[in-house]
Tab-separated table of C-alpha atoms in Angstrom:
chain	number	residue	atom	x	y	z
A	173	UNK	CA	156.482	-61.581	-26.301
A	174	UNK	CA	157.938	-63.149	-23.670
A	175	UNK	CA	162.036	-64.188	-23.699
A	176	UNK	CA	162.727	-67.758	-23.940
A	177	UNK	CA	165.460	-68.368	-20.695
A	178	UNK	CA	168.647	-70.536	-22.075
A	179	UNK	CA	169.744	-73.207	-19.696
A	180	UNK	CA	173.807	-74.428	-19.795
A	181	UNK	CA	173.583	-78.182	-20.481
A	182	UNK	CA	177.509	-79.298	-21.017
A	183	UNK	CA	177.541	-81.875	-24.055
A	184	UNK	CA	181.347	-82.494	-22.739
A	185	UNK	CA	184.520	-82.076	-20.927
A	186	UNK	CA	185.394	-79.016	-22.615
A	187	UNK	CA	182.402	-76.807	-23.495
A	188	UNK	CA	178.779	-75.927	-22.191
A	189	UNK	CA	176.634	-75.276	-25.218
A	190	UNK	CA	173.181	-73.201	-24.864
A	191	UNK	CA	170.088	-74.697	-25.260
A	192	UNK	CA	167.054	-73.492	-25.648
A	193	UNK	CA	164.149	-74.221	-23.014
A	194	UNK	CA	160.272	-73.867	-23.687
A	195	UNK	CA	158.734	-70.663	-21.791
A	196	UNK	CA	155.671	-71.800	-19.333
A	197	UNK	CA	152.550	-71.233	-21.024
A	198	UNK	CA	150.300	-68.952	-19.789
A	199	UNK	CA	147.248	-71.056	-18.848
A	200	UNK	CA	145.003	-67.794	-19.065
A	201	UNK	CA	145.450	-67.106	-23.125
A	202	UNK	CA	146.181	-70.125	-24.999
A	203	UNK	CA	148.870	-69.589	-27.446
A	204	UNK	CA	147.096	-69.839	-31.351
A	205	UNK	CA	148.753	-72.428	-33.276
A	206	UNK	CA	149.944	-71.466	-36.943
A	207	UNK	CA	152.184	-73.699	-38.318
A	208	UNK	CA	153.144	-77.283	-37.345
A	209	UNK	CA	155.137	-80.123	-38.838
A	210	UNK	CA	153.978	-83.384	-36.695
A	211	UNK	CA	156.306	-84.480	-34.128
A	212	UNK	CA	159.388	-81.789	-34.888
A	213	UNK	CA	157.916	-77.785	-34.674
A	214	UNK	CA	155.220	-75.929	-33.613
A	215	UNK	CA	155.097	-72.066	-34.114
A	216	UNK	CA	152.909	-70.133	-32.283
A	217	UNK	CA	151.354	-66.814	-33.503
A	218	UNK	CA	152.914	-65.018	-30.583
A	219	UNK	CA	155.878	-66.403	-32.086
A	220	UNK	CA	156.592	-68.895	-29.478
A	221	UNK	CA	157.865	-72.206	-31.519
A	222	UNK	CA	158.410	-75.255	-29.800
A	223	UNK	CA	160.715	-78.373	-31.377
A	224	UNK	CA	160.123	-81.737	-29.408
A	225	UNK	CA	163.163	-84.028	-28.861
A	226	UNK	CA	162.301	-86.211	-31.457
A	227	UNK	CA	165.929	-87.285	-32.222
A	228	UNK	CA	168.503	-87.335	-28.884
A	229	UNK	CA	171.053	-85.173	-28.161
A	230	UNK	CA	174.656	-86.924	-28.192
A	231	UNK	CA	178.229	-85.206	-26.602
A	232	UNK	CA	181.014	-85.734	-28.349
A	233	UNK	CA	181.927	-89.474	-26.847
A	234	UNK	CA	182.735	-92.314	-29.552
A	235	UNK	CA	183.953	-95.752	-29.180
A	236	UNK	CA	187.848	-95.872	-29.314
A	237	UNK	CA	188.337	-98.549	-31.696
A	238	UNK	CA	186.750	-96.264	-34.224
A	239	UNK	CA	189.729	-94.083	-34.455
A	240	UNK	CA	187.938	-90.561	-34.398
A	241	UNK	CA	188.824	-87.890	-31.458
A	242	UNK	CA	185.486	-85.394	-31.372
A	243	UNK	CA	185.173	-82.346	-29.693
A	244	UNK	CA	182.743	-79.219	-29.343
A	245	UNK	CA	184.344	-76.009	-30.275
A	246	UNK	CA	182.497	-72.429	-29.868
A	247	UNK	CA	182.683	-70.557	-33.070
A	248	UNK	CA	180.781	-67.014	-32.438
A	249	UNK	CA	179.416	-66.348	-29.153
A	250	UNK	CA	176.857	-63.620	-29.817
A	251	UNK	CA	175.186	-65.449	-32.340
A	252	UNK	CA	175.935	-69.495	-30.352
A	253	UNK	CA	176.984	-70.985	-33.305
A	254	UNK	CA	179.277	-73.837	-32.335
A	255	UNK	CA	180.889	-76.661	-34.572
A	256	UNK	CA	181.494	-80.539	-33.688
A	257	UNK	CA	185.151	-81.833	-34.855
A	258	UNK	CA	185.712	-85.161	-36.280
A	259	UNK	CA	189.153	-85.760	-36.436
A	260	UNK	CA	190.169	-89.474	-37.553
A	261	UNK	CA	193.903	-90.747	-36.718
A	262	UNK	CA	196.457	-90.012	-39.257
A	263	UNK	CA	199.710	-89.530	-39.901
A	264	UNK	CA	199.562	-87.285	-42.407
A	265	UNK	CA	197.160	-84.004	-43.479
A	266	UNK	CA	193.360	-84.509	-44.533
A	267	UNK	CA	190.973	-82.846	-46.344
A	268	UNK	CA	188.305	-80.322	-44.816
A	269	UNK	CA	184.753	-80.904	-44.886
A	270	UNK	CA	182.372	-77.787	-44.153
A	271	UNK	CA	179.161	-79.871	-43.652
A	272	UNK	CA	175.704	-78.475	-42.543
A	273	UNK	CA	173.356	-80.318	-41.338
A	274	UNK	CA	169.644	-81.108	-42.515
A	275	UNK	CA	166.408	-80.007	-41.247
A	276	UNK	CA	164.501	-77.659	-43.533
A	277	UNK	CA	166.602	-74.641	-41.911
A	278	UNK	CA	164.117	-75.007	-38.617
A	279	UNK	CA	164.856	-78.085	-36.870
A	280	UNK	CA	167.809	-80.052	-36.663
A	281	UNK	CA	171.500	-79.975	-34.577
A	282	UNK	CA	175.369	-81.055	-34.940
A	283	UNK	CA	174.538	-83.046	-31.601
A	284	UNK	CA	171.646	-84.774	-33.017
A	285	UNK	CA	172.531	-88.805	-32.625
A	286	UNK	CA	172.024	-89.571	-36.400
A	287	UNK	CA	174.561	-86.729	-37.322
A	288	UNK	CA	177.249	-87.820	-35.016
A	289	UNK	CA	177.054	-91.742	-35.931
A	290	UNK	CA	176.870	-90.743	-39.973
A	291	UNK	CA	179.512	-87.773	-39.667
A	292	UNK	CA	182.178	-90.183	-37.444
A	293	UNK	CA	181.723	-92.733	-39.964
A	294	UNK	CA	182.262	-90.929	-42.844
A	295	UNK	CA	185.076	-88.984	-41.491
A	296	UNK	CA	186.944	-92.340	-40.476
A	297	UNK	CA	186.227	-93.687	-43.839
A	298	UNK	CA	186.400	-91.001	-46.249
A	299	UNK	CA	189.953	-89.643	-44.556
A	300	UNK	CA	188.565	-86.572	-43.953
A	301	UNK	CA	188.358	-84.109	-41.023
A	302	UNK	CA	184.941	-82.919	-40.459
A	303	UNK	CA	183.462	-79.165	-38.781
A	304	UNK	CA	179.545	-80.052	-38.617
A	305	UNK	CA	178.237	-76.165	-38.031
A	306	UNK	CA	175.481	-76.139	-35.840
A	307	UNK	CA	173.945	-72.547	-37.821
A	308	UNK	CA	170.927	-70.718	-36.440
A	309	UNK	CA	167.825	-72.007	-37.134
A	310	UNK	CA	164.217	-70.580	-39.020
A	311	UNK	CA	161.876	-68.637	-38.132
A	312	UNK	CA	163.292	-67.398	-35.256
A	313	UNK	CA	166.700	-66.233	-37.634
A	314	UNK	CA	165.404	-66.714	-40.868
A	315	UNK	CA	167.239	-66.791	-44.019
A	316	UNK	CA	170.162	-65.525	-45.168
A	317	UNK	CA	170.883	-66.482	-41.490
A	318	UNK	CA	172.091	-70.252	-42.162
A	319	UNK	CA	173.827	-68.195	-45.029
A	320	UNK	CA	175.652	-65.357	-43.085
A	321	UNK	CA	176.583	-68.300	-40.428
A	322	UNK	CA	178.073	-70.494	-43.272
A	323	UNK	CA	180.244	-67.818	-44.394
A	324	UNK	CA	181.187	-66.866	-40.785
A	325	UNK	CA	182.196	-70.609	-40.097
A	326	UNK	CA	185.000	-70.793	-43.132
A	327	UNK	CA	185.911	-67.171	-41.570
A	328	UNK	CA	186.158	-68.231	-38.498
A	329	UNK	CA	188.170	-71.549	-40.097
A	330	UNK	CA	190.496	-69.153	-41.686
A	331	UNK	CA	191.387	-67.372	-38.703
A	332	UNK	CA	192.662	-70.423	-36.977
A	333	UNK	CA	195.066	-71.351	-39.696
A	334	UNK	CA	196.531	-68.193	-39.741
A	335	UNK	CA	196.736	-68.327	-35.842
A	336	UNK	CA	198.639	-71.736	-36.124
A	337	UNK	CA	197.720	-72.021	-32.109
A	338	UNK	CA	199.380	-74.571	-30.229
A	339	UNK	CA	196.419	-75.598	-27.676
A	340	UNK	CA	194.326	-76.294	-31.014
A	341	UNK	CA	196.985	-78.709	-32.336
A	342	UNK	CA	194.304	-81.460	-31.930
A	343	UNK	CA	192.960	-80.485	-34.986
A	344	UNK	CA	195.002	-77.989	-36.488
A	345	UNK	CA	197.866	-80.479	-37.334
A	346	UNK	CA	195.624	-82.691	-39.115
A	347	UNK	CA	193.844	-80.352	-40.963
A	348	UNK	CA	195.118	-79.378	-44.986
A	349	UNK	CA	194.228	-76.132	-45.289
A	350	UNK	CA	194.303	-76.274	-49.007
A	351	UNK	CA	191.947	-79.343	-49.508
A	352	UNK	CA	188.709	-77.617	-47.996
A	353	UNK	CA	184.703	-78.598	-49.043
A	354	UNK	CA	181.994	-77.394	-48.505
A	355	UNK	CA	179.214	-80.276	-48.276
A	356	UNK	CA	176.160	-80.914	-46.359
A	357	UNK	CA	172.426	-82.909	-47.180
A	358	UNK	CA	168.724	-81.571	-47.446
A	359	UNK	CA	168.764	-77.528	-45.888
A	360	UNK	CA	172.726	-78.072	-45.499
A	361	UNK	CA	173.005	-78.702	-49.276
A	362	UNK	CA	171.026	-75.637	-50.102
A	363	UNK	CA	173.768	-73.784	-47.345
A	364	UNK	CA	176.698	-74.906	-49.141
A	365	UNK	CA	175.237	-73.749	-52.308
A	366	UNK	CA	174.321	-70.784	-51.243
A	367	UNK	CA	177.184	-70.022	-49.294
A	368	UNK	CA	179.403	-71.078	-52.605
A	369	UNK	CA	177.479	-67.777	-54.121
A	370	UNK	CA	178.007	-65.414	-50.965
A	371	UNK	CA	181.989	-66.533	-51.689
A	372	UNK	CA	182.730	-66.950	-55.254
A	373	UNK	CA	183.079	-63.656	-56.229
A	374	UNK	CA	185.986	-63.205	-53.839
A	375	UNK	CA	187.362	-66.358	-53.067
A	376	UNK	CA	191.222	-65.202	-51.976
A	377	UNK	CA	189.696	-63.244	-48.555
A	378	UNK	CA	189.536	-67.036	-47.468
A	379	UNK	CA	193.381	-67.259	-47.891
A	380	UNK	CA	195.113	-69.699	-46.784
A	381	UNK	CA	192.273	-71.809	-47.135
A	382	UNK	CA	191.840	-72.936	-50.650
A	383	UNK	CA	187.961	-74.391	-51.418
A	384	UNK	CA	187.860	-77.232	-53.702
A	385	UNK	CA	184.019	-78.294	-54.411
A	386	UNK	CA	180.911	-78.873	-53.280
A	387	UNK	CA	179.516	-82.114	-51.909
A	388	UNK	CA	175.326	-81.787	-51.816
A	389	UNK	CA	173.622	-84.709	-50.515
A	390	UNK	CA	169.720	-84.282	-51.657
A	391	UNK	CA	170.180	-80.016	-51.744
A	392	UNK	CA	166.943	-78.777	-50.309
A	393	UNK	CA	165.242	-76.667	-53.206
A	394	UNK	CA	161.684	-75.930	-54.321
A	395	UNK	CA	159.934	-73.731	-56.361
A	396	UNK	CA	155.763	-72.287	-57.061
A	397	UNK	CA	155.112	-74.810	-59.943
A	398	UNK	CA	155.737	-78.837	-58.874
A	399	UNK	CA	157.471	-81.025	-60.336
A	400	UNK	CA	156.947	-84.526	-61.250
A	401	UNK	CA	158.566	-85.705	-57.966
A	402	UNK	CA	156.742	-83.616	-56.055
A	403	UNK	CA	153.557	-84.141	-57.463
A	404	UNK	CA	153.435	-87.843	-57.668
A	405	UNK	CA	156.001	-89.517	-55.612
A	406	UNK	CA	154.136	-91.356	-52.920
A	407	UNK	CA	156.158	-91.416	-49.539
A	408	UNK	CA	155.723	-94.105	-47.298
A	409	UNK	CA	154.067	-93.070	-43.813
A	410	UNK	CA	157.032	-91.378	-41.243
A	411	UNK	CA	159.012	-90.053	-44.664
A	412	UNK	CA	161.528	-87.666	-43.850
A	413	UNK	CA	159.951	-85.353	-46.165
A	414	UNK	CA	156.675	-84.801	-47.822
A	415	UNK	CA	154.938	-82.122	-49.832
A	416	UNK	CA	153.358	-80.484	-46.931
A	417	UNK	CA	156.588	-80.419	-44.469
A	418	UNK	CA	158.476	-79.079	-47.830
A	419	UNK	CA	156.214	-76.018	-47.987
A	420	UNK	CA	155.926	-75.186	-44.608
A	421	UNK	CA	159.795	-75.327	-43.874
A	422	UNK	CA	160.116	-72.512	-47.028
A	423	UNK	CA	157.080	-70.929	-45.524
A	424	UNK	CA	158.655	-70.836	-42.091
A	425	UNK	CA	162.591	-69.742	-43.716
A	426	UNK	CA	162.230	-67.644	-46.098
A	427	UNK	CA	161.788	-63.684	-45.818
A	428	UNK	CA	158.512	-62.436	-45.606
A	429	UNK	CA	157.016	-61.184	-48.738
A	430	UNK	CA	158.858	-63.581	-51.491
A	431	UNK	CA	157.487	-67.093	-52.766
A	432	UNK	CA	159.334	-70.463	-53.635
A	433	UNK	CA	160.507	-69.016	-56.618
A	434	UNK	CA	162.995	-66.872	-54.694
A	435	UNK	CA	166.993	-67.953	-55.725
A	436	UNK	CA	167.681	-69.151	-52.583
A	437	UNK	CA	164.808	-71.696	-52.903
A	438	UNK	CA	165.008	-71.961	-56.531
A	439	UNK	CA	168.005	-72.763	-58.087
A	440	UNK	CA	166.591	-72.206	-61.884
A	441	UNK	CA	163.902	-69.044	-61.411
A	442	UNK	CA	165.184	-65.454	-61.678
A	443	UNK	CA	169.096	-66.247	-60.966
A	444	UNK	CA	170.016	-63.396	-58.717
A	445	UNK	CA	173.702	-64.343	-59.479
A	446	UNK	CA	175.501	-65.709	-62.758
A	447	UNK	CA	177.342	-68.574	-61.840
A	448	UNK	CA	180.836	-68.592	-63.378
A	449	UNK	CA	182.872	-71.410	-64.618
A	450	UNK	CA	186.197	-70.183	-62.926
A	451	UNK	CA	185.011	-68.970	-59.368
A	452	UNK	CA	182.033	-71.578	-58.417
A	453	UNK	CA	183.153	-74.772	-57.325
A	454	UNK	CA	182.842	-78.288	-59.396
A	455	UNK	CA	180.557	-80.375	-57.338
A	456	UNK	CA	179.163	-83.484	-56.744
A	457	UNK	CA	175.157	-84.184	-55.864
A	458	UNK	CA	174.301	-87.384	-54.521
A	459	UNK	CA	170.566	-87.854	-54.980
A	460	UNK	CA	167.936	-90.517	-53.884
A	461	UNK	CA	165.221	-92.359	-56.927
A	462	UNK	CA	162.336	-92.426	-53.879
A	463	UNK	CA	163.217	-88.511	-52.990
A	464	UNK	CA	160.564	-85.532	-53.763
A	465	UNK	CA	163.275	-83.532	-54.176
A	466	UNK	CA	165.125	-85.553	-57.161
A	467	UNK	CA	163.601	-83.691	-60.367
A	468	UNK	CA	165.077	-80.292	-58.268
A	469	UNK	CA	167.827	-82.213	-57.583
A	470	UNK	CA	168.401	-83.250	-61.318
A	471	UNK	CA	166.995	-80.004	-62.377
A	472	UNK	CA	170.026	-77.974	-60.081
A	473	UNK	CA	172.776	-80.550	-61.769
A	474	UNK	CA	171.624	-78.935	-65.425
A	475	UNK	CA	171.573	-75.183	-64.337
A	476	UNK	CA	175.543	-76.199	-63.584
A	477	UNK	CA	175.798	-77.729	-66.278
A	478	UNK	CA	174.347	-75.180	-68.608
A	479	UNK	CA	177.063	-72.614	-66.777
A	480	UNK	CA	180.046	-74.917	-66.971
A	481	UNK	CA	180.666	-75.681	-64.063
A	482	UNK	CA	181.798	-79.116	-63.501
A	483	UNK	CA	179.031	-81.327	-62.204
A	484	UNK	CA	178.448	-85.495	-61.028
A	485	UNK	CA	175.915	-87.104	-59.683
A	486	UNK	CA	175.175	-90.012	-58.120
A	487	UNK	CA	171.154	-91.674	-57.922
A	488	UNK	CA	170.866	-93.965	-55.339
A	489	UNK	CA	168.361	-96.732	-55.915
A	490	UNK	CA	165.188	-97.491	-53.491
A	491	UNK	CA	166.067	-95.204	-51.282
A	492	UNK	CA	164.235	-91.911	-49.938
A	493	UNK	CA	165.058	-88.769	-48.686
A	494	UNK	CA	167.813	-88.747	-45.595
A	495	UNK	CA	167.988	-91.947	-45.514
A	496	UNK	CA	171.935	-92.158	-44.680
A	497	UNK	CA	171.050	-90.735	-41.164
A	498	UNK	CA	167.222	-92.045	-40.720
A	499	UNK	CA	167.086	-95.076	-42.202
A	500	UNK	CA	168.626	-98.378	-40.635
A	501	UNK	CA	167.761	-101.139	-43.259
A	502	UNK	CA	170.143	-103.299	-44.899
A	503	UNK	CA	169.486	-101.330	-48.075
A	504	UNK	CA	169.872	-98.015	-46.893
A	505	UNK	CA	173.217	-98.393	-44.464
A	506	UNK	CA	174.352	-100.585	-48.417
A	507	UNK	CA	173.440	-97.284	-50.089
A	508	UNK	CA	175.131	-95.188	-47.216
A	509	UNK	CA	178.373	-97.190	-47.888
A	510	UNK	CA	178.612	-96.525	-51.524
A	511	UNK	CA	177.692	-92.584	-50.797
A	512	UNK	CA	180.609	-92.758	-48.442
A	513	UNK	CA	182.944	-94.692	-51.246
A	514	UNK	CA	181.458	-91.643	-53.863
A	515	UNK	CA	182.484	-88.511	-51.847
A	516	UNK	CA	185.540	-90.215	-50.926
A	517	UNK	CA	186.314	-90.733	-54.575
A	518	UNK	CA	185.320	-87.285	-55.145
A	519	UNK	CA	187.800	-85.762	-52.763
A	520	UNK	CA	190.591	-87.733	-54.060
A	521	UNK	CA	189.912	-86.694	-57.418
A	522	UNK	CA	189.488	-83.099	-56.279
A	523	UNK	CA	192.990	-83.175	-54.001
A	524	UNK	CA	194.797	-84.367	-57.080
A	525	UNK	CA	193.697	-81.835	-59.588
């Protein structure tokens, strides 16, 4: 197989991230197609996999009167996982949002356009400071990758408040160490879920960092038999999800060997893990009525529930699946409003309990 070559394109001022480049193909022997989802991967059987620039790469620039500063910061540089800051002016110290980004585990970026316009919004709104991890992606670094890169990031977070450094004052100053969530929508839902479970046997190795709750925006789950949802919600054409792109994202992310009924893709089959009232976090699931995924989504609410673990949720009406970063209507930037209102209610309620 031959090595992809990574080209240095710098996003900004203060960091050169790596980006991947397509190999040439060899004209002679056709590379054998085995898995495609139109317009965003193709995987080869060589194991070549190629993702077109469907959405644009952004650096960290915003407009000034929004009141964010963003910046690129490298968080492990064997593995290139990086995070993008959103740090909103304040006088005084703001909650911590973990959020991972969406995109099946295989596609998908913290510079992606949609991600920086929804997550400098949301920060500025909400009051919150945001680290959007850019994780590893599938099937190159399947799961627990996204998983092990999760956990790495809050490590990695830890480290820097014990370190207290002065050129990191940017962000360090704003940041409340002891107001930290974990959140993130679609295949960044499932990672904060799943990263909850990695951590919640041993929360205090985090310390000083104290972990609050969980903030899923449509969690990316599955399973072998279909639900309702899945089975008979019709997506309009260019949905951010169907049926077909659900499967072949699991196909493409999870080990080889195990089906949709695995834990990590399904929340209710064969629970590798008890969840415990006092060491998983309450959380909140904000879930869309026109979404394939809403029966899971619903479905994951009740296996909380059932374990005691405090649990909302929020259904958003006439709206599909991603549409706070996809969709530009008047009712979907509405619904994106009230989600924004909902977490920031959330992490209010969370700070003063």
């Amino acid at each position: 197989m031959k090595r992809e070559r990574t080209a240095i394109i710098r996003l900004d001022s203060t960091l050169s991230l790596p980006i991947r480049t397509k190999t040439p193909q060899n004209t002679q022997t056709p590379r054998i197609l085995v898995e495609e989802i139109g317009g965003l991967i193709r995987v080869y059987k060589d194991g070549h996999v190629e993702r077109p620039q469907i959405v644009p790469f952004v650096t960290c620039t915003l407009p000034l009167e929004l009141g964010v500063t963003c910046k690129d910061l490298v968080i492990d540089t064997f593995t290139n996982i990086w995070a993008r800051f959103y740090v909103p002016k304040s006088n005084e110290k703001l909650p911590l949002l973990v959020y991972f980004h969406g995109g099946g585990f295989c596609v998908g970026s913290a510079a992606w356009s949609c991600y920086h316009e929804f997550l400098a919004l949301l920060a500025r709104k909400a009051g919150c400071l945001i680290m959007s991890v850019n994780y590893r992606l599938a099937p190159e670094n399947p799961l627990p990758a996204a998983y092990e890169d999760g956990e790495k990031a809050l490590m990695w977070v830890k480290q820097q408040a014990l370190s207290g450094n002065p050129n990191k004052l940017w962000w360090l100053k704003n940041c409340d160490f002891s107001n930290v969530f974990l959140a993130g929508d679609s295949a960044g839902g499932n990672i904060a879920h799943n990263t909850t479970l990695r951590l919640c046997a041993n929360w205090g190795k985090l310390k000083p960092l104290i972990i609050k709750g969980n903030i899923l925006i449509q969690p990316f789950f599955g399973g072998e038999s279909r639900t309702n949802s899945e089975a008979y919600m019709v997506q309009p054409p260019g949905s951010a999800l169907n049926l077909v792109a659900s499967d072949t994202y699991w196909r493409l992310s999870l080990p080889k060997g195990v089906n949709r009924d695995h834990p990590w893709c399904n929340s209710g089959a064969n629970m590798s893990r008890k969840l415990e009232r006092m060491t998983y976090l309450p959380t909140m699931v904000c879930v869309s009525e026109l979404d394939i995924l809403k029966d899971r989504n619903m479905e994951f609410c009740g296996v909380l529930r059932n374990s005691g673990i405090q649990v909302e949720h929020v259904v958003y009406k006439g709206v599909g699946h991603a549409f706070q970063i996809l969709d530009k209507s008047q009712l979907s930037q509405m619904r994106t409003q009230e989600m924004i209102y909902h977490i920031k209610a959330f992490v209010n309620k969370r700070n003063s309990s």
